[in-house]
C-alpha positions as a Markdown table, in Angstrom:
| # | Residue | x | y | z |
|---|---|---|---|---|
| 1 | Unk | 15.4 | -9.6 | -21.3 |
| 2 | Unk | 14.6 | -11.2 | -18.1 |
| 3 | Unk | 14.4 | -14.7 | -17.4 |
| 4 | Unk | 10.9 | -15.5 | -15.1 |
| 5 | Unk | 12.4 | -17.4 | -11.8 |
| 6 | Unk | 10.9 | -20.6 | -11.2 |
| 7 | Unk | 8.9 | -19.1 | -8.2 |
| 8 | Unk | 7.2 | -22.4 | -7.0 |
| 9 | Unk | 10.8 | -24.0 | -6.8 |
| 10 | Unk | 11.7 | -20.2 | -5.5 |
| 11 | Unk | 9.7 | -20.4 | -2.4 |
| 12 | Unk | 10.4 | -23.9 | -0.8 |
| 13 | Unk | 14.1 | -22.9 | -0.2 |
| 14 | Unk | 16.2 | -22.6 | 3.1 |
| 15 | Unk | 15.7 | -18.8 | 4.4 |
| 16 | Unk | 18.5 | -19.3 | 7.1 |
| 17 | Unk | 20.2 | -15.8 | 7.1 |
| 18 | Unk | 17.6 | -13.9 | 5.4 |
| 19 | Unk | 17.4 | -10.4 | 6.5 |
| 20 | Unk | 13.7 | -8.5 | 7.7 |
| 21 | Unk | 13.8 | -4.8 | 8.5 |
| 22 | Unk | 11.0 | -3.9 | 10.6 |
| 23 | Unk | 10.6 | -0.3 | 11.1 |
| 24 | Unk | 9.8 | 1.4 | 14.2 |
| 25 | Unk | 7.5 | 4.2 | 11.9 |
| 26 | Unk | 5.4 | 0.5 | 12.4 |
| 27 | Unk | 5.3 | 0.0 | 16.0 |
| 28 | Unk | 2.7 | 3.0 | 16.6 |
| 29 | Unk | 1.5 | 2.4 | 20.1 |
| 30 | Unk | -2.1 | 3.1 | 18.2 |
| 31 | Unk | -1.4 | -0.3 | 16.7 |
| 32 | Unk | -4.4 | -2.5 | 18.3 |
| 33 | Unk | -2.6 | -5.4 | 20.9 |
| 34 | Unk | -3.9 | -7.9 | 19.0 |
| 35 | Unk | -2.6 | -6.9 | 15.7 |
| 36 | Unk | 1.3 | -6.0 | 17.3 |
| 37 | Unk | 0.8 | -9.6 | 19.4 |
| 38 | Unk | 0.1 | -11.5 | 16.4 |
| 39 | Unk | 3.0 | -9.6 | 13.8 |
| 40 | Unk | 5.5 | -10.1 | 17.0 |
| 41 | Unk | 4.1 | -14.4 | 17.0 |
| 42 | Unk | 5.3 | -13.8 | 13.4 |
| 43 | Unk | 8.5 | -12.7 | 13.7 |
| 44 | Unk | 9.2 | -15.2 | 16.0 |
| 45 | Unk | 7.9 | -18.0 | 13.9 |
| 46 | Unk | 10.1 | -15.9 | 11.2 |
| 47 | Unk | 13.4 | -15.9 | 13.5 |
| 48 | Unk | 13.0 | -19.5 | 14.3 |
| 49 | Unk | 13.4 | -20.3 | 10.8 |
| 50 | Unk | 16.7 | -19.0 | 10.7 |
| 51 | Unk | 15.6 | -15.0 | 9.6 |
| 52 | Unk | 17.3 | -12.1 | 11.1 |
| 53 | Unk | 15.0 | -9.4 | 11.8 |
| 54 | Unk | 16.3 | -6.2 | 13.3 |
| 55 | Unk | 14.5 | -2.4 | 13.9 |
| 56 | Unk | 15.2 | 0.2 | 12.0 |
| 57 | Unk | 14.5 | 3.7 | 10.6 |
| 58 | Unk | 12.5 | 4.9 | 7.9 |
| 59 | Unk | 11.7 | 8.9 | 8.8 |
| 60 | Unk | 10.2 | 9.2 | 5.8 |
| 61 | Unk | 7.2 | 6.5 | 5.7 |
| 62 | Unk | 5.4 | 8.5 | 8.0 |
| 63 | Unk | 4.6 | 10.8 | 5.0 |
| 64 | Unk | 3.8 | 7.6 | 2.7 |
| 65 | Unk | 0.4 | 8.2 | 3.4 |
| 66 | Unk | 0.0 | 11.7 | 2.4 |
| 67 | Unk | 2.7 | 11.4 | -0.7 |
| 68 | Unk | 0.1 | 8.5 | -1.9 |
| 69 | Unk | -3.4 | 10.2 | -1.5 |
| 70 | Unk | -2.0 | 14.0 | -3.7 |
| 71 | Unk | 0.2 | 11.8 | -6.4 |
| 72 | Unk | -2.5 | 9.0 | -6.6 |
| 73 | Unk | -6.0 | 11.2 | -7.1 |
| 74 | Unk | -3.7 | 13.8 | -9.4 |
| 75 | Unk | -3.1 | 10.8 | -11.9 |
| 76 | Unk | -7.5 | 10.1 | -11.6 |
| 77 | Unk | -8.1 | 13.8 | -12.7 |
| 78 | Unk | -5.6 | 13.7 | -15.2 |
| 79 | Unk | -6.2 | 10.8 | -17.1 |
| 80 | Unk | -10.3 | 11.3 | -16.7 |
| 81 | Unk | -9.0 | 14.8 | -18.2 |
| 82 | Unk | -8.3 | 13.5 | -21.3 |
| 83 | Unk | -9.6 | 14.0 | -24.3 |
| 84 | Unk | -13.3 | 15.3 | -23.8 |
| 85 | Unk | -13.5 | 13.9 | -20.2 |
| 86 | Unk | -15.8 | 10.8 | -20.8 |
| 87 | Unk | -13.7 | 8.2 | -22.9 |
| 88 | Unk | -14.1 | 5.7 | -20.0 |
| 89 | Unk | -16.9 | 3.2 | -18.9 |
| 90 | Unk | -20.2 | 3.7 | -20.0 |
| 91 | Unk | -21.7 | 7.1 | -21.4 |
| 92 | Unk | -25.2 | 8.4 | -20.5 |
| 93 | Unk | -26.8 | 9.2 | -23.6 |
| 94 | Unk | -28.4 | 12.1 | -23.1 |
| 95 | Unk | -30.6 | 14.8 | -25.7 |
| 96 | Unk | -28.3 | 17.7 | -25.1 |
| 97 | Unk | -24.3 | 17.6 | -24.4 |
| 98 | Unk | -24.4 | 19.1 | -21.4 |
| 99 | Unk | -26.6 | 16.8 | -20.6 |
| 100 | Unk | -24.1 | 13.8 | -21.4 |
| 101 | Unk | -21.5 | 15.3 | -19.1 |
| 102 | Unk | -23.5 | 15.5 | -16.2 |
| 103 | Unk | -24.8 | 12.3 | -16.3 |
| 104 | Unk | -22.1 | 10.6 | -17.3 |
| 105 | Unk | -20.1 | 11.6 | -14.1 |
| 106 | Unk | -22.7 | 12.4 | -11.7 |
| 107 | Unk | -24.3 | 9.1 | -12.2 |
| 108 | Unk | -21.4 | 6.8 | -13.3 |
| 109 | Unk | -19.1 | 7.8 | -10.4 |
| 110 | Unk | -18.8 | 7.0 | -7.3 |
| 111 | Unk | -18.6 | 9.6 | -4.1 |
| 112 | Unk | -15.1 | 8.1 | -3.2 |
| 113 | Unk | -14.0 | 8.4 | -7.3 |
| 114 | Unk | -15.7 | 12.4 | -7.7 |
| 115 | Unk | -13.7 | 13.1 | -4.1 |
| 116 | Unk | -10.5 | 11.8 | -5.6 |
| 117 | Unk | -11.0 | 13.8 | -8.5 |
| 118 | Unk | -11.6 | 16.6 | -7.1 |
| 119 | Unk | -8.6 | 16.8 | -4.7 |
| 120 | Unk | -6.6 | 16.0 | -8.3 |
| 121 | Unk | -7.7 | 18.7 | -9.6 |
| 122 | Unk | -6.9 | 20.7 | -6.6 |
| 123 | Unk | -3.9 | 19.8 | -6.2 |
| 124 | Unk | -3.0 | 19.9 | -10.0 |
| 125 | Unk | -4.4 | 23.8 | -9.7 |
| 126 | Unk | -2.3 | 26.7 | -10.6 |
| 127 | Unk | -2.0 | 28.2 | -7.3 |
| 128 | Unk | -1.4 | 24.7 | -5.7 |
| 129 | Unk | 0.7 | 22.5 | -8.2 |
| 130 | Unk | 4.3 | 23.3 | -6.5 |
| 131 | Unk | 3.0 | 23.9 | -3.0 |
| 132 | Unk | 1.3 | 20.2 | -3.5 |
| 133 | Unk | 2.0 | 17.5 | -6.6 |
| 134 | Unk | 5.5 | 19.3 | -7.3 |
| 135 | Unk | 6.4 | 18.1 | -3.5 |
| 136 | Unk | 4.7 | 15.3 | -3.3 |
| 137 | Unk | 6.9 | 13.9 | -6.0 |
| 138 | Unk | 10.1 | 15.1 | -4.3 |
| 139 | Unk | 9.2 | 13.7 | -1.2 |
| 140 | Unk | 8.3 | 10.4 | -3.2 |
| 141 | Unk | 11.9 | 10.8 | -4.6 |
| 142 | Unk | 13.6 | 11.1 | -1.3 |
| 143 | Unk | 11.7 | 8.3 | 0.1 |
| 144 | Unk | 12.8 | 5.3 | -2.5 |
| 145 | Unk | 16.4 | 6.8 | -1.8 |
| 146 | Unk | 15.9 | 5.7 | 2.0 |
| 147 | Unk | 14.3 | 2.1 | 0.9 |
| 148 | Unk | 17.2 | 1.6 | -1.4 |
| 149 | Unk | 19.2 | 1.8 | 1.7 |
| 150 | Unk | 17.2 | -0.4 | 3.1 |
| 151 | Unk | 17.6 | -3.2 | -0.3 |
| 152 | Unk | 21.4 | -2.5 | 0.1 |
| 153 | Unk | 20.8 | -4.8 | 3.7 |
| 154 | Unk | 17.4 | -6.2 | 3.6 |
| 155 | Unk | 15.6 | -8.7 | 1.7 |
| 156 | Unk | 12.0 | -7.5 | 2.5 |
| 157 | Unk | 10.1 | -4.9 | 5.6 |
| 158 | Unk | 7.8 | -6.6 | 7.6 |
| 159 | Unk | 5.0 | -4.6 | 9.4 |
| 160 | Unk | 1.1 | -5.5 | 9.4 |
| 161 | Unk | -0.8 | -4.8 | 6.5 |
| 162 | Unk | -3.6 | -2.6 | 8.1 |
| 163 | Unk | -3.6 | -0.8 | 11.6 |
| 164 | Unk | -7.0 | -2.3 | 11.8 |
| 165 | Unk | -9.0 | -4.7 | 11.2 |
| 166 | Unk | -11.8 | -4.6 | 9.1 |
| 167 | Unk | -14.9 | -2.2 | 9.5 |
| 168 | Unk | -18.7 | -3.2 | 8.9 |
| 169 | Unk | -19.0 | -2.2 | 5.0 |
| 170 | Unk | -20.4 | 1.1 | 4.6 |
| 171 | Unk | -19.6 | 1.9 | 7.8 |
| 172 | Unk | -16.7 | 4.3 | 7.4 |
| 173 | Unk | -17.9 | 6.5 | 4.1 |
| 174 | Unk | -19.0 | 9.2 | 5.3 |
| 175 | Unk | -15.4 | 9.2 | 7.1 |
| 176 | Unk | -13.0 | 9.4 | 4.5 |
| 177 | Unk | -10.4 | 9.8 | 6.7 |
| 178 | Unk | -10.2 | 6.9 | 8.4 |
| 179 | Unk | -10.7 | 4.9 | 5.7 |
| 180 | Unk | -7.6 | 6.6 | 4.0 |
| 181 | Unk | -5.5 | 5.7 | 7.0 |
| 182 | Unk | -6.2 | 2.0 | 6.6 |
| 183 | Unk | -3.9 | 1.9 | 3.2 |
| 184 | Unk | -1.2 | 3.5 | 5.6 |
| 185 | Unk | 1.1 | 0.2 | 4.9 |
| 186 | Unk | -0.1 | -0.8 | 1.8 |
| 187 | Unk | 0.7 | 2.3 | -0.1 |
| 188 | Unk | 4.9 | 2.7 | 0.3 |
| 189 | Unk | 4.9 | 0.3 | -2.4 |
| 190 | Unk | 2.6 | 1.6 | -4.7 |
| 191 | Unk | 4.7 | 4.9 | -4.5 |
| 192 | Unk | 8.5 | 3.1 | -4.3 |
| 193 | Unk | 7.6 | 0.5 | -7.0 |
| 194 | Unk | 7.8 | -2.7 | -4.6 |
| 195 | Unk | 6.3 | -6.0 | -5.0 |
| 196 | Unk | 4.6 | -6.2 | -1.8 |
| 197 | Unk | 2.7 | -9.7 | -0.3 |
| 198 | Unk | 0.1 | -10.1 | 2.5 |
| 199 | Unk | -0.3 | -13.5 | 5.1 |
| 200 | Unk | -3.0 | -13.9 | 7.0 |
| 201 | Unk | -1.4 | -14.6 | 10.5 |
| 202 | Unk | -4.5 | -15.2 | 12.6 |
| 203 | Unk | -8.3 | -13.3 | 13.7 |
| 204 | Unk | -9.1 | -10.4 | 16.5 |
| 205 | Unk | -11.6 | -11.6 | 19.1 |
| 206 | Unk | -14.4 | -10.5 | 16.0 |
| 207 | Unk | -13.0 | -13.8 | 14.1 |
| 208 | Unk | -12.2 | -11.2 | 11.6 |
| 209 | Unk | -8.4 | -11.8 | 9.5 |
| 210 | Unk | -5.4 | -10.0 | 10.3 |
| 211 | Unk | -2.7 | -9.7 | 7.7 |
| 212 | Unk | 0.9 | -9.2 | 7.6 |
| 213 | Unk | 2.7 | -7.7 | 4.6 |
| 214 | Unk | 5.9 | -8.4 | 3.7 |
| 215 | Unk | 7.4 | -5.5 | 0.8 |
| 216 | Unk | 10.6 | -7.1 | -1.6 |
| 217 | Unk | 12.6 | -4.5 | -3.6 |
| 218 | Unk | 11.9 | -3.9 | -6.8 |
| 219 | Unk | 11.8 | -7.7 | -9.2 |
| 220 | Unk | 12.7 | -8.9 | -5.6 |
| 221 | Unk | 9.3 | -11.1 | -5.8 |
| 222 | Unk | 11.1 | -14.3 | -5.2 |
| 223 | Unk | 12.2 | -13.2 | -1.9 |
| 224 | Unk | 8.9 | -11.8 | -0.1 |
| 225 | Unk | 6.9 | -14.9 | -1.6 |
| 226 | Unk | 9.5 | -17.2 | 0.1 |
| 227 | Unk | 9.5 | -16.1 | 3.3 |
| 228 | Unk | 6.1 | -15.9 | 2.7 |
| 229 | Unk | 5.5 | -19.4 | 2.0 |
| 230 | Unk | 7.3 | -20.6 | 5.1 |
| 231 | Unk | 5.3 | -18.2 | 7.1 |
| 232 | Unk | 2.3 | -19.9 | 6.4 |
| 233 | Unk | 3.5 | -23.2 | 6.2 |
| 234 | Unk | 5.1 | -23.1 | 9.6 |
| 235 | Unk | 5.9 | -26.1 | 11.9 |
| 236 | Unk | 7.1 | -25.3 | 15.1 |
């Protein structure tokens, strides 16, 4: 089998000459100035350490959120439907079998879990499987191919971690689309099976943390850990 590298030693190795891709899709005009500025400062720090950072075009990154929120709910729905559908978590005791099902699913699942189960069931249904789930799998494969081309030339992809800083707890529970948009940069790693790491790079005017994400080629954790270590320990 593969030998796991000594990451503690590897992260301190020189990063001169490493190449990092900055997808132009991640430089949206809607990105808040404070997040953009912190990202640009981080890019300057890496450049100062000898890293080459170049803008690239990865068109299907714009479809990543749609891919994720089609495939992931489908997997949730399929997994929770196995056997009799109540083999996960705590089962509510009741006198009648139908009450066991109703109360277990009604009381033990939160609103977001229920929402994802329903979305997943919908995209897997006979009338919509080809239109949504199958198509999402096809685009997922195409996105992997685009990123495989990136890994031929670059060691990592750099992006913000989130498009905004944190909103107040419970503030967006009635607006799931806004919550889903917070995942726009981080879902890519899940879709393509890549390692990713988030590094704190500053705070906004409300002292809320701003994060920077580095994503790497599958099984190349050492590269992004090395870049992250040098960024965190930068002394200009």
